[in-house]
Coordinates of C-alpha atoms (C1' of nucleotides) in Angstrom, one line a residue:
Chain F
X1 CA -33.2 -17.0 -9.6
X2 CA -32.7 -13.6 -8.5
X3 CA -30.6 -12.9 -4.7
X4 CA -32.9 -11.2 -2.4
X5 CA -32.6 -7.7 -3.1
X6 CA -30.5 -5.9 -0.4
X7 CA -28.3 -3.0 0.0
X8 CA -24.7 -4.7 -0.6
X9 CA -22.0 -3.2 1.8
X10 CA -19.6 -3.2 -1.0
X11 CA -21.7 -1.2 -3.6
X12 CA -20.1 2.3 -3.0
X13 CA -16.5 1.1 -2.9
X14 CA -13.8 1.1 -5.1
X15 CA -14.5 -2.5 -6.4
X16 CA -17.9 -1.6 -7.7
X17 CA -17.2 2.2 -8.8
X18 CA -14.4 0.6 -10.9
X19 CA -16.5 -0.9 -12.9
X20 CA -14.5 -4.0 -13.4
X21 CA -16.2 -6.7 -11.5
X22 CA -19.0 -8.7 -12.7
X23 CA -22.5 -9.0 -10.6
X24 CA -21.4 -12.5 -10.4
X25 CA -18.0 -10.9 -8.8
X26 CA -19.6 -8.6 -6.5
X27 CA -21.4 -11.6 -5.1
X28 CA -18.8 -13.7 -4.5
X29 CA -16.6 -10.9 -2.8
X30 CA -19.9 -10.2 -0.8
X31 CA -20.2 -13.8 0.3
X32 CA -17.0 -13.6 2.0
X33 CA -16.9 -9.7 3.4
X34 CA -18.0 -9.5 7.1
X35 CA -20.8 -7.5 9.0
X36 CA -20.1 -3.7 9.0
X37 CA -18.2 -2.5 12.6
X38 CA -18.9 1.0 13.9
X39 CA -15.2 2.1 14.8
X40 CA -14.3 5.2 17.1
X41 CA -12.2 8.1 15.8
X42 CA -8.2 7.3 17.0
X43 CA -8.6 3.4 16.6
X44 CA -6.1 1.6 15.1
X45 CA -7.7 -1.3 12.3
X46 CA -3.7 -2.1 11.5
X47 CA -1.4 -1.7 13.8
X48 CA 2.5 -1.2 12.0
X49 CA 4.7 -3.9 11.9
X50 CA 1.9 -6.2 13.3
X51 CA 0.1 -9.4 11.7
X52 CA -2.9 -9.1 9.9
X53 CA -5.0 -11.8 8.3
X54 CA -7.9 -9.0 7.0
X55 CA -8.8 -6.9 3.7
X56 CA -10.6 -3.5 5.9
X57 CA -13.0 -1.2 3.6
X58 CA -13.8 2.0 5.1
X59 CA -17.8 2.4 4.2
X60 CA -18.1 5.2 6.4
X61 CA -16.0 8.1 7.8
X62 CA -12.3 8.8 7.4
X63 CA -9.2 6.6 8.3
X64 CA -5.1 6.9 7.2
X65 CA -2.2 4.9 6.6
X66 CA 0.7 6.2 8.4
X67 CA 4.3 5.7 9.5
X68 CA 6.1 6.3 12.4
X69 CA 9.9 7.6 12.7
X70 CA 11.7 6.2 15.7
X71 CA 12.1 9.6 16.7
X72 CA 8.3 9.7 17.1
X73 CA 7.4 11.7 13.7
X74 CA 4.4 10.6 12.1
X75 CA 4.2 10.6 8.1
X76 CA 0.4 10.0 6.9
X77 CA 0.8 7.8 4.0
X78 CA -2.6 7.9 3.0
X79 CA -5.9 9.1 3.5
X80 CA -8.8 6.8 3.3
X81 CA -12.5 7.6 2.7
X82 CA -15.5 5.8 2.5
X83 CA -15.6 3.3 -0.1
X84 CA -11.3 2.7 0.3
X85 CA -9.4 0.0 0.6
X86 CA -7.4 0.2 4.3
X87 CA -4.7 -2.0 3.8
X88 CA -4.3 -3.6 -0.2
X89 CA -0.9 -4.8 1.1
X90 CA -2.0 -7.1 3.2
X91 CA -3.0 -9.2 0.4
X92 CA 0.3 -10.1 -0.7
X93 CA 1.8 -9.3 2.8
X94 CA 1.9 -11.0 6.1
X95 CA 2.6 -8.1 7.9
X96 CA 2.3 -4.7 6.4
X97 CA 4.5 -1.8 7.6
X98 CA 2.1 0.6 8.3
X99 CA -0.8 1.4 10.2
X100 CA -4.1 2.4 10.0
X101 CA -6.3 4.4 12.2
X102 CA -9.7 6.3 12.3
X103 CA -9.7 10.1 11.9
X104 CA -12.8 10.5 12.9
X105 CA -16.4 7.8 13.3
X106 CA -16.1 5.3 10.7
X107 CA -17.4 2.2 9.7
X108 CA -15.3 -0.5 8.8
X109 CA -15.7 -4.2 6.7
X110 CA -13.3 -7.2 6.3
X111 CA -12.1 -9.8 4.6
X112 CA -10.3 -12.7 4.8
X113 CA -7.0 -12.7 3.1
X114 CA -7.1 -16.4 2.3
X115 CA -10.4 -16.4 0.8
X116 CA -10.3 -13.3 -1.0
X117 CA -6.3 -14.7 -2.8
X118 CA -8.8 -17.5 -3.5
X119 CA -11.6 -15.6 -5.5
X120 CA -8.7 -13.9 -7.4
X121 CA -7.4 -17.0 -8.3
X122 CA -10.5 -18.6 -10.0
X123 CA -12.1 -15.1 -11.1
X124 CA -10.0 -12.9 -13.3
X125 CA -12.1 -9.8 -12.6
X126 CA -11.4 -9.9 -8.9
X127 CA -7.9 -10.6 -9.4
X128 CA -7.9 -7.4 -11.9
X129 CA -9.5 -5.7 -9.3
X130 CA -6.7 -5.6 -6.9
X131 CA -4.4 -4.8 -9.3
X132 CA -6.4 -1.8 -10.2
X133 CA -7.1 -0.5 -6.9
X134 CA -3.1 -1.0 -6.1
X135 CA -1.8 1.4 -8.9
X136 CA -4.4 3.7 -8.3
X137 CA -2.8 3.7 -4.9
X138 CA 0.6 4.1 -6.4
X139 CA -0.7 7.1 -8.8
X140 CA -2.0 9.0 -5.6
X141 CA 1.3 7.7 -3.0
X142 CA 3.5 9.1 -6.4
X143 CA 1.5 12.7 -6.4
X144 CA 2.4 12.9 -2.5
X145 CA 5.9 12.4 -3.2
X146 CA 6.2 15.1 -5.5
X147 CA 4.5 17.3 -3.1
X148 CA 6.5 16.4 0.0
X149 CA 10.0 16.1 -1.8
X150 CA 9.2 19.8 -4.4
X151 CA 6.6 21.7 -3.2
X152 CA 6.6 24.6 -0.7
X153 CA 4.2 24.7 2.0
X154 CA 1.6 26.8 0.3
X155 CA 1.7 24.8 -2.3
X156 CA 1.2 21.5 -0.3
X157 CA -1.6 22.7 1.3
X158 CA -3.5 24.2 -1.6
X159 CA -2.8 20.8 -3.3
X160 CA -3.8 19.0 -0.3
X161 CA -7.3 20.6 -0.7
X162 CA -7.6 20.8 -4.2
X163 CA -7.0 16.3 -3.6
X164 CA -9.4 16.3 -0.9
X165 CA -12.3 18.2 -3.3
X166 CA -11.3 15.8 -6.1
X167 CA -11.8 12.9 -3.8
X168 CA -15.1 14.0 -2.6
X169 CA -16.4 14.1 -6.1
X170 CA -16.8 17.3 -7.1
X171 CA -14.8 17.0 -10.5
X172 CA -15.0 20.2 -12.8
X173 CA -17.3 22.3 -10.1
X174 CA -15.6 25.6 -10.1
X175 CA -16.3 25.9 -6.8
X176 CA -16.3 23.3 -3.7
X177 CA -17.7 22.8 -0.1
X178 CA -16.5 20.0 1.9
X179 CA -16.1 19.1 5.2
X180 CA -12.7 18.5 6.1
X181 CA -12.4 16.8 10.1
X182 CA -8.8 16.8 10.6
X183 CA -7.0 18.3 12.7
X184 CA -4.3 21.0 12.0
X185 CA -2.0 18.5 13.2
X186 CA -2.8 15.7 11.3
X187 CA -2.5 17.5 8.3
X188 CA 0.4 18.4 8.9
X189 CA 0.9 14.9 9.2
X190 CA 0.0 14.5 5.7
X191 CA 2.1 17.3 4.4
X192 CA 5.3 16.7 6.1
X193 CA 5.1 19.8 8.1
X194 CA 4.4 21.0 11.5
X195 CA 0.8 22.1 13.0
X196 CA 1.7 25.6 13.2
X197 CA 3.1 26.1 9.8
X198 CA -0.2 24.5 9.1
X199 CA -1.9 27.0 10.8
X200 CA -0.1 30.2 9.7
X201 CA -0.4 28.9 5.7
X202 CA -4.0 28.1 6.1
X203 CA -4.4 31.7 7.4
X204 CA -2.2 32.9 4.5
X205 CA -4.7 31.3 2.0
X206 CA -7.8 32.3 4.2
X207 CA -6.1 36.3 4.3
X208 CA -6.0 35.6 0.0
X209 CA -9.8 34.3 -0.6
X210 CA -8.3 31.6 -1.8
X211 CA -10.6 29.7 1.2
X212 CA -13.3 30.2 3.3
X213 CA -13.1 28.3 6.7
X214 CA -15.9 27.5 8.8
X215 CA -16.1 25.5 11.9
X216 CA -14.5 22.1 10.2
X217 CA -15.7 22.8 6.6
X218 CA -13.7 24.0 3.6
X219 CA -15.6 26.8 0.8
X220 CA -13.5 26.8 -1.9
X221 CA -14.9 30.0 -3.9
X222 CA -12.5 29.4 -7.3
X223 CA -10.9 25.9 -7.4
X224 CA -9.1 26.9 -10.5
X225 CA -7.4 29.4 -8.4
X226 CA -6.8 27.3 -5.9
X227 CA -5.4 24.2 -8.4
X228 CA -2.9 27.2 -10.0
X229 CA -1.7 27.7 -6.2
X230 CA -1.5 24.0 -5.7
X231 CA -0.4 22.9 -9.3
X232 CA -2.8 20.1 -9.0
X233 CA -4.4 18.4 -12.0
X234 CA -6.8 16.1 -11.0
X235 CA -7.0 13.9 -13.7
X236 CA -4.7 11.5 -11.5
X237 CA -7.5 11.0 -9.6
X238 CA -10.4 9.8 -12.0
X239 CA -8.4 7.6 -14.4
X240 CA -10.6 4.7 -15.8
X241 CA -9.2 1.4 -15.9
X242 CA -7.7 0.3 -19.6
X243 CA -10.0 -2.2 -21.1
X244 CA -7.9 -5.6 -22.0
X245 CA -7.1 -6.1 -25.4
Chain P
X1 CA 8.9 -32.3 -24.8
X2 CA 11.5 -29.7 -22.8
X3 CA 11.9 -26.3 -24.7
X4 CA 15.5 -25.6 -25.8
X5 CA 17.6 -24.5 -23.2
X6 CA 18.1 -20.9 -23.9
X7 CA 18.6 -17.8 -21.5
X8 CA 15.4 -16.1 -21.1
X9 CA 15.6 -12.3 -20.7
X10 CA 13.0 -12.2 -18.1
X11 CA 15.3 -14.8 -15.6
X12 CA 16.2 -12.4 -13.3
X13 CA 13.3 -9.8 -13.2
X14 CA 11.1 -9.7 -10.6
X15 CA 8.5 -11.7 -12.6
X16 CA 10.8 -14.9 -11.7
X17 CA 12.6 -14.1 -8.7
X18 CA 8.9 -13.4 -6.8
X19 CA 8.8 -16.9 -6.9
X20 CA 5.2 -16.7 -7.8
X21 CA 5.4 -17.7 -11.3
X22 CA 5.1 -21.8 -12.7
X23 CA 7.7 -22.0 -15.4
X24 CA 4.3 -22.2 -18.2
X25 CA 3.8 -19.0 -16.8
X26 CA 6.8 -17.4 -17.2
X27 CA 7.0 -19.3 -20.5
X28 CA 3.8 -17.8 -21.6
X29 CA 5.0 -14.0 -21.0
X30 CA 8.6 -14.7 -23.0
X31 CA 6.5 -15.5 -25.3
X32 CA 4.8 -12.1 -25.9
X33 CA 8.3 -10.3 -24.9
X34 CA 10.2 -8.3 -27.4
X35 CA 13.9 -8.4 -27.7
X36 CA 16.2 -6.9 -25.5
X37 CA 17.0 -2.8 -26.9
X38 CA 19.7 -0.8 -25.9
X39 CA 19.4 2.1 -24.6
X40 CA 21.9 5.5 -23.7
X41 CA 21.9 7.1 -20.8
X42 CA 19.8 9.9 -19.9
X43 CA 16.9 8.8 -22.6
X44 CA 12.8 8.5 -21.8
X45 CA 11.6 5.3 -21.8
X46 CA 7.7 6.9 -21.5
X47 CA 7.2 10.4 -21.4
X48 CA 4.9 12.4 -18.6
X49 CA 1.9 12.4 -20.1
X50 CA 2.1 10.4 -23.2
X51 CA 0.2 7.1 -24.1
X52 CA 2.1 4.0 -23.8
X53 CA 0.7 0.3 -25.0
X54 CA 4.1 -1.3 -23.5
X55 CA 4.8 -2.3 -20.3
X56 CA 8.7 -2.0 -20.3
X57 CA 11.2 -4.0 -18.1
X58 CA 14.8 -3.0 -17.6
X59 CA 17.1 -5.7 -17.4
X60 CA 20.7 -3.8 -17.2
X61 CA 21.5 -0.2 -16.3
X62 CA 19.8 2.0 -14.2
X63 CA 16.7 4.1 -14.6
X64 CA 14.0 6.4 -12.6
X65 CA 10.6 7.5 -12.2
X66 CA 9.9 10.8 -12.2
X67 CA 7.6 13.6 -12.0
X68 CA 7.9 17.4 -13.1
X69 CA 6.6 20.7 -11.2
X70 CA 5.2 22.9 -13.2
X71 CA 7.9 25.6 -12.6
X72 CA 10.6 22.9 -13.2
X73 CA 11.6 20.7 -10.3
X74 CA 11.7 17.2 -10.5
X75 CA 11.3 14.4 -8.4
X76 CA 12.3 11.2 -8.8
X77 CA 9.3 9.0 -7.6
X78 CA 11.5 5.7 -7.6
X79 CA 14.6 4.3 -8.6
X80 CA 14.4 1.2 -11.2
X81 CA 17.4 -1.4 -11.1
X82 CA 18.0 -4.4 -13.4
X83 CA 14.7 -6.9 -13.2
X84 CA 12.6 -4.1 -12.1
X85 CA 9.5 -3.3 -13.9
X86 CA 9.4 0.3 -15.1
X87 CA 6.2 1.5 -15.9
X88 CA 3.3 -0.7 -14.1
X89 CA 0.8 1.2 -14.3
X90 CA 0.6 1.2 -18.1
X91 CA -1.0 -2.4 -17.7
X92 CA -4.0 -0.4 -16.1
X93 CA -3.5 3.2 -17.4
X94 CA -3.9 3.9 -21.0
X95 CA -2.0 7.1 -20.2
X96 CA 0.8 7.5 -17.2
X97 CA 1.5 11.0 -14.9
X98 CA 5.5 10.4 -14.6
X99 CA 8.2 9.7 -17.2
X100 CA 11.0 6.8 -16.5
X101 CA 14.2 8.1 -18.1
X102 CA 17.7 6.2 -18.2
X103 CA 20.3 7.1 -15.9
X104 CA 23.0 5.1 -17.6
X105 CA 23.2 3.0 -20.4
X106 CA 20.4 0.3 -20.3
X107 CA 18.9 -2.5 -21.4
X108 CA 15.0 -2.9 -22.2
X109 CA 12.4 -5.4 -23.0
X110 CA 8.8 -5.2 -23.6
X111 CA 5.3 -6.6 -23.6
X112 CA 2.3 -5.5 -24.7
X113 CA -0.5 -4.3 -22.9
X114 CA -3.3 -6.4 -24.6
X115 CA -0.7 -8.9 -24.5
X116 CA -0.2 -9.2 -20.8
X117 CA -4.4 -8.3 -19.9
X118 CA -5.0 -11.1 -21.8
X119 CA -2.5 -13.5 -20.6
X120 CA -3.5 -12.5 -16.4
X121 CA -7.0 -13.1 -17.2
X122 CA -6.2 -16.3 -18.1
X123 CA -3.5 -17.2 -15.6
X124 CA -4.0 -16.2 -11.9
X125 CA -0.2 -16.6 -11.7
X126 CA 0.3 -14.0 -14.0
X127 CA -2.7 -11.7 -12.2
X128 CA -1.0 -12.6 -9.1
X129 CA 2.8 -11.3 -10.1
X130 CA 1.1 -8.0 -11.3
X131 CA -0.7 -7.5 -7.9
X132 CA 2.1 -8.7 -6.1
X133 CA 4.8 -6.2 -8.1
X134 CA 2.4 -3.1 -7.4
X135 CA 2.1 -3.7 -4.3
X136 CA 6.1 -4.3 -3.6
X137 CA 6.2 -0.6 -5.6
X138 CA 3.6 0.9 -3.0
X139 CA 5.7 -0.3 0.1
X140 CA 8.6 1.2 -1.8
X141 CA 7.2 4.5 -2.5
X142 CA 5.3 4.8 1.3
X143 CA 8.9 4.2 2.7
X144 CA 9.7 7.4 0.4
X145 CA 7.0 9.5 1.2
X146 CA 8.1 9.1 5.1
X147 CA 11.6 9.8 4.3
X148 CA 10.4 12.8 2.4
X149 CA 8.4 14.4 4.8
X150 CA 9.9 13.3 7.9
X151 CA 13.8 12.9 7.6
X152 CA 16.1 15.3 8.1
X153 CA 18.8 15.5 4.7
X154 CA 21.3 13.4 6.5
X155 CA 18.8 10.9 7.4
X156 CA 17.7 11.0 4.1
X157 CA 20.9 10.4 2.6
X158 CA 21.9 7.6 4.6
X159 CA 18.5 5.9 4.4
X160 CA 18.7 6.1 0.8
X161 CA 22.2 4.8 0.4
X162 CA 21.2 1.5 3.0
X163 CA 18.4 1.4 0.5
X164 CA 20.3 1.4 -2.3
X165 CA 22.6 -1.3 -0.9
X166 CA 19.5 -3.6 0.2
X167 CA 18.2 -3.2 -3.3
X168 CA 21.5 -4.4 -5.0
X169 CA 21.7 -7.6 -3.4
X170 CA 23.7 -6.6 0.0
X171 CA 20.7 -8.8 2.6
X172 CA 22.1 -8.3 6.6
X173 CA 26.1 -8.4 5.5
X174 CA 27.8 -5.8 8.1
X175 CA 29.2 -3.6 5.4
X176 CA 28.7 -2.5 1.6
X177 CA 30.3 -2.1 -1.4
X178 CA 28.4 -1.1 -4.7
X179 CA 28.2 1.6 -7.7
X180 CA 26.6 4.4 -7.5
X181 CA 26.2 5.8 -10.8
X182 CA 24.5 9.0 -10.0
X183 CA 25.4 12.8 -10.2
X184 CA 24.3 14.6 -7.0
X185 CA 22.2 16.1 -8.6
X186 CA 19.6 12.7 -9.2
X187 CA 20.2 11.8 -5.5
X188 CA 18.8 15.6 -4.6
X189 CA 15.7 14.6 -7.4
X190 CA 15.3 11.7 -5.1
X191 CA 15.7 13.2 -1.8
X192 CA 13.6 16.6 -2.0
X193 CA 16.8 18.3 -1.8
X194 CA 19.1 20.5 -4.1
X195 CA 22.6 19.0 -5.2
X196 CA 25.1 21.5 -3.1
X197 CA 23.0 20.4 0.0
X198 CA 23.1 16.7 -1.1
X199 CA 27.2 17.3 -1.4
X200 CA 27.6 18.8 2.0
X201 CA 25.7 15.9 3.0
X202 CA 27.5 13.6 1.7
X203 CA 31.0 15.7 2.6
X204 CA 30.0 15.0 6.5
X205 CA 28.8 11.5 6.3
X206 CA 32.0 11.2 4.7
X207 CA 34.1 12.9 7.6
X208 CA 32.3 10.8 9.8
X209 CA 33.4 7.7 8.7
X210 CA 30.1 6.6 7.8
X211 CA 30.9 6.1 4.3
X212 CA 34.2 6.0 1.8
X213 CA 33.3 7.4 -1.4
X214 CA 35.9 6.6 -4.6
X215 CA 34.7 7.5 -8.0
X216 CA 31.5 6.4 -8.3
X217 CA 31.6 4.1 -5.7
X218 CA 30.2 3.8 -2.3
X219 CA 32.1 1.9 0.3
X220 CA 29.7 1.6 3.4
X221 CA 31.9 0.1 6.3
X222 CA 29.2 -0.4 9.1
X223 CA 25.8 -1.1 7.7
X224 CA 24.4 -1.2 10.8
X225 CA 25.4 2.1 11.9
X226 CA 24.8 4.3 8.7
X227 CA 21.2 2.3 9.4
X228 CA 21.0 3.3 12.5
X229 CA 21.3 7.0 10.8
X230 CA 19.1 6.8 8.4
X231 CA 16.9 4.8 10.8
X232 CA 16.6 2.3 8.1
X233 CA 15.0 -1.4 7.8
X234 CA 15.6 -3.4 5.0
X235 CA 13.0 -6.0 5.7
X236 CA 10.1 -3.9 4.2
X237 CA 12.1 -4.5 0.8
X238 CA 12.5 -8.5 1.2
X239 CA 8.9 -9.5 2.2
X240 CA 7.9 -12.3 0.7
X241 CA 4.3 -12.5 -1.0
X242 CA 2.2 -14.3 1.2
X243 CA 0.9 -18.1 -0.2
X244 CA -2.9 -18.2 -0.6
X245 CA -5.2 -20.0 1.6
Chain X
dC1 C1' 43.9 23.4 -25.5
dG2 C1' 39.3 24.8 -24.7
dG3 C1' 34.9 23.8 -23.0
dG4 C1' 31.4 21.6 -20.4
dA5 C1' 29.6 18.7 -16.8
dG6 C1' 29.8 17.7 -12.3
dC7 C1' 31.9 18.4 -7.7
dT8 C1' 33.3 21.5 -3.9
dT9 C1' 33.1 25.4 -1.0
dG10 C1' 31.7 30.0 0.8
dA11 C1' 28.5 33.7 2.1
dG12 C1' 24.0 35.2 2.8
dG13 C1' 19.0 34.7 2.9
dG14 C1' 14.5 32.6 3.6
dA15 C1' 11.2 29.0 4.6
dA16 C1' 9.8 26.2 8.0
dG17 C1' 10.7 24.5 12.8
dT18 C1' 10.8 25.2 17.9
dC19 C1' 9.3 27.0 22.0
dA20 C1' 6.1 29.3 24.5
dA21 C1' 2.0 31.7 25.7
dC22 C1' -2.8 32.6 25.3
dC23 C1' -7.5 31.7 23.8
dG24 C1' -11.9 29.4 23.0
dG25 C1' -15.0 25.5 23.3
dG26 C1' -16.7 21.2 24.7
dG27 C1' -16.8 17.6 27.8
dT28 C1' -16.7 16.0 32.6
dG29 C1' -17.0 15.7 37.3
dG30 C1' -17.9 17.8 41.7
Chain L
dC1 C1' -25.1 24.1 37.1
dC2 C1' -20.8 25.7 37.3
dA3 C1' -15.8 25.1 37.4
dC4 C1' -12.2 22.9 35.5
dC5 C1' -9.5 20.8 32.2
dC6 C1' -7.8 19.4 28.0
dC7 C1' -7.5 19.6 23.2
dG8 C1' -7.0 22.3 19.3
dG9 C1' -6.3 26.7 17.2
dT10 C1' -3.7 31.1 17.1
dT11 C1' 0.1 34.1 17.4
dG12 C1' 4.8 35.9 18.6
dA13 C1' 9.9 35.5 19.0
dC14 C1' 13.7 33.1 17.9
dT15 C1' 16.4 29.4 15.7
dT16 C1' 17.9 26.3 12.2
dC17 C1' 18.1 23.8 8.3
dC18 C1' 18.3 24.0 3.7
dC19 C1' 18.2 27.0 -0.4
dT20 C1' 20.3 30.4 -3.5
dC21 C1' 23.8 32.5 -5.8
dA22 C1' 28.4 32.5 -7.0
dA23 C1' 33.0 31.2 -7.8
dG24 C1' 36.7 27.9 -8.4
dC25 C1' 38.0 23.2 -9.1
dT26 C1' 38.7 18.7 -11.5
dC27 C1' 38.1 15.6 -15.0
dC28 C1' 36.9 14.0 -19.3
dC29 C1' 36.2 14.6 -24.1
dG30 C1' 36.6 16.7 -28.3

DNA sequence: CGGGAGCTTGAGGGAAGTCAACCGGGGTGG
DNA sequence: CCACCCCGGTTGACTTCCCTCAAGCTCCCG
């Protein structure tokens, strides 16, 4: 009676570590996710202002959602890891007004829009689901405005990192060690601010202790430190879903 | 076999004018909707940081989202008008990070938690307006975030003014005219920016011609060019959800 | 009539942007 | 295999946008 066992694409994403769907849920949403596609870094999976008919998940690698002034400014939205939804708006949209594109390697799944508003409409959980993972967006899109519209440069970045730790997992560790691939310029990108301010605060917090940097990785040697700097509280991040009444 | 004809409070919300709702549906959550309160200006609706088990909706007045720096800034994460929802992600968060506070006298109804969880999982309609609504508040909030990070305080004013006019109703006419019950200092909570600099602002849009302000209203005389300023497109506030397959 | 909230304006300072130069490393092509 | 180039990081000098502090104003309300 059992499926064959096999490693589901969709086990280390959001719609699993949610814990909201079903088995029966996972299933169907795997019946109707595509192959896994190896993606270059700089490749765009949305384009702004263009059509898309697809749900992407990022299983591998690092993506973000960003915006484009006319004046050729780039704001990044969003970043996305492995295990993120690219573009939730494209479930309600027909054309979402962002895009998304690789940061670095990735590897990329899909999904029908049509088919996956059809699962939601006969299976609660999955409709749930999308609601879930589109607040949690909102929670996280909220945090950045408060960061771009009140926060000072140091401040931004030290947040910026303290979000990306959080993200990686390490909850609670009083220390962290991450990899972070971007470039100075695209987190400036993120943080509303240019590369080298970027540069001269990330050598301001290197000058502190507040961070060691190696090569592309990130030592964090007192995260509580570096949350005071930041005034980030992470507990944003790992909110569990409310259970229905 | 018809209900009474009676005026239901949730008519011009967003539940209805989505479009996505059958009238059982919307007939299903007046029935689990508490009367209309009144409310002064200037009161919490949900506090940063505190439970809530009600999912409010405003139906007159204005109100905001906001969020609070540690050492006492504030930014307002997004405006609320009549038929908006105000606090989403209660229906997934047994605790929210912002507060939604009146800005003028206002009018309230509410609906349980349980109450709505348990109505979605039973109606995809109703799953569907929930989606649907966060998502609308996402494209809201990622328009923010690029304003925030990547407009210059003139830009920002005058996107937020077309914005304002878009949300109230104004679609495509060549010029404006609304309320704008604010005190500079809420624009600057909105704006990342401190109320003298929101007043100078304004002073110069003013001298330009871009806008006629009287009271506490805005006259905008050339929509098209105060968008052209603010580099400002309405159409990511009218999309209309996309039909299933 | 007094007081407070919000608007207005000025003067001065500081955080971040701009422009520009230099460096180091990795990939590529001759 | 080496030279070149380009991208990204680093740093300096200068500019500018916005903030801070402060004072005076208007209007409304008690």
């Amino acid at each position: 009676m059992n499926a064959p066992p096999r490693i589901s694409a969709l086990q280390r994403t959001q719609f699993v570590t949610s814990g909201i769907l079903s088995a029966e849920d996972v299933e169907a949403l795997e019946a109707i996710t595509s192959a896994p596609r190896s993606l270059r870094a700089g490749v765009d999976l949305v384009s702004e202002d263009l059509r898309t008919d697809n749900i992407h998940l990022l299983t591998e690698g690092w993506a973000c959602r960003y915006k484009s002034t006319r004046s050729g400014y780039r704001q990044i939205t969003g970043l996305i890891i492995a295990g993120d939804v690219c573009n939730l708006d494209s479930l309600m949209l027909p054309q979402v007004n962002f895009g998304v594109r690789t940061l670095t390697a990735a590897t990329a799944i899909g999904m029908p829009r049509d088919r996956v508003q059809a699962l939601a409409a006969e299976r609660p959980g999955v409709a749930r689901v999308f609601t879930w993972l589109a607040i949690a967006e909102n929670v996280v899109l909220s945090e950045l405005a408060l960061s771009l519209g009140r926060q000072s440069a140091r401040e931004r970045v030290a947040h910026f990192l303290c979000e990306i730790a959080a993200r990686l997992g390490g909850r609670g560790a009083s220390t962290s060690d991450f990899e972070l691939p971007f470039t100075q310029e695209q987190i400036a990108d993120v943080l509303g601010l240019t590369a080298v301010h970027v540069n001269r605060t990330l050598k301001q917090l290197r000058e502190e202790g507040l961070i060691v940097v190696t090569n592309r990785r990130i030592h964090v040697p007192d995260m509580a430190e570096l949350s005071r700097v930041g005034e980030f509280d992470g507990s944003y991040l790992h909110a569990v879903p409310a259970q229905g009444g």
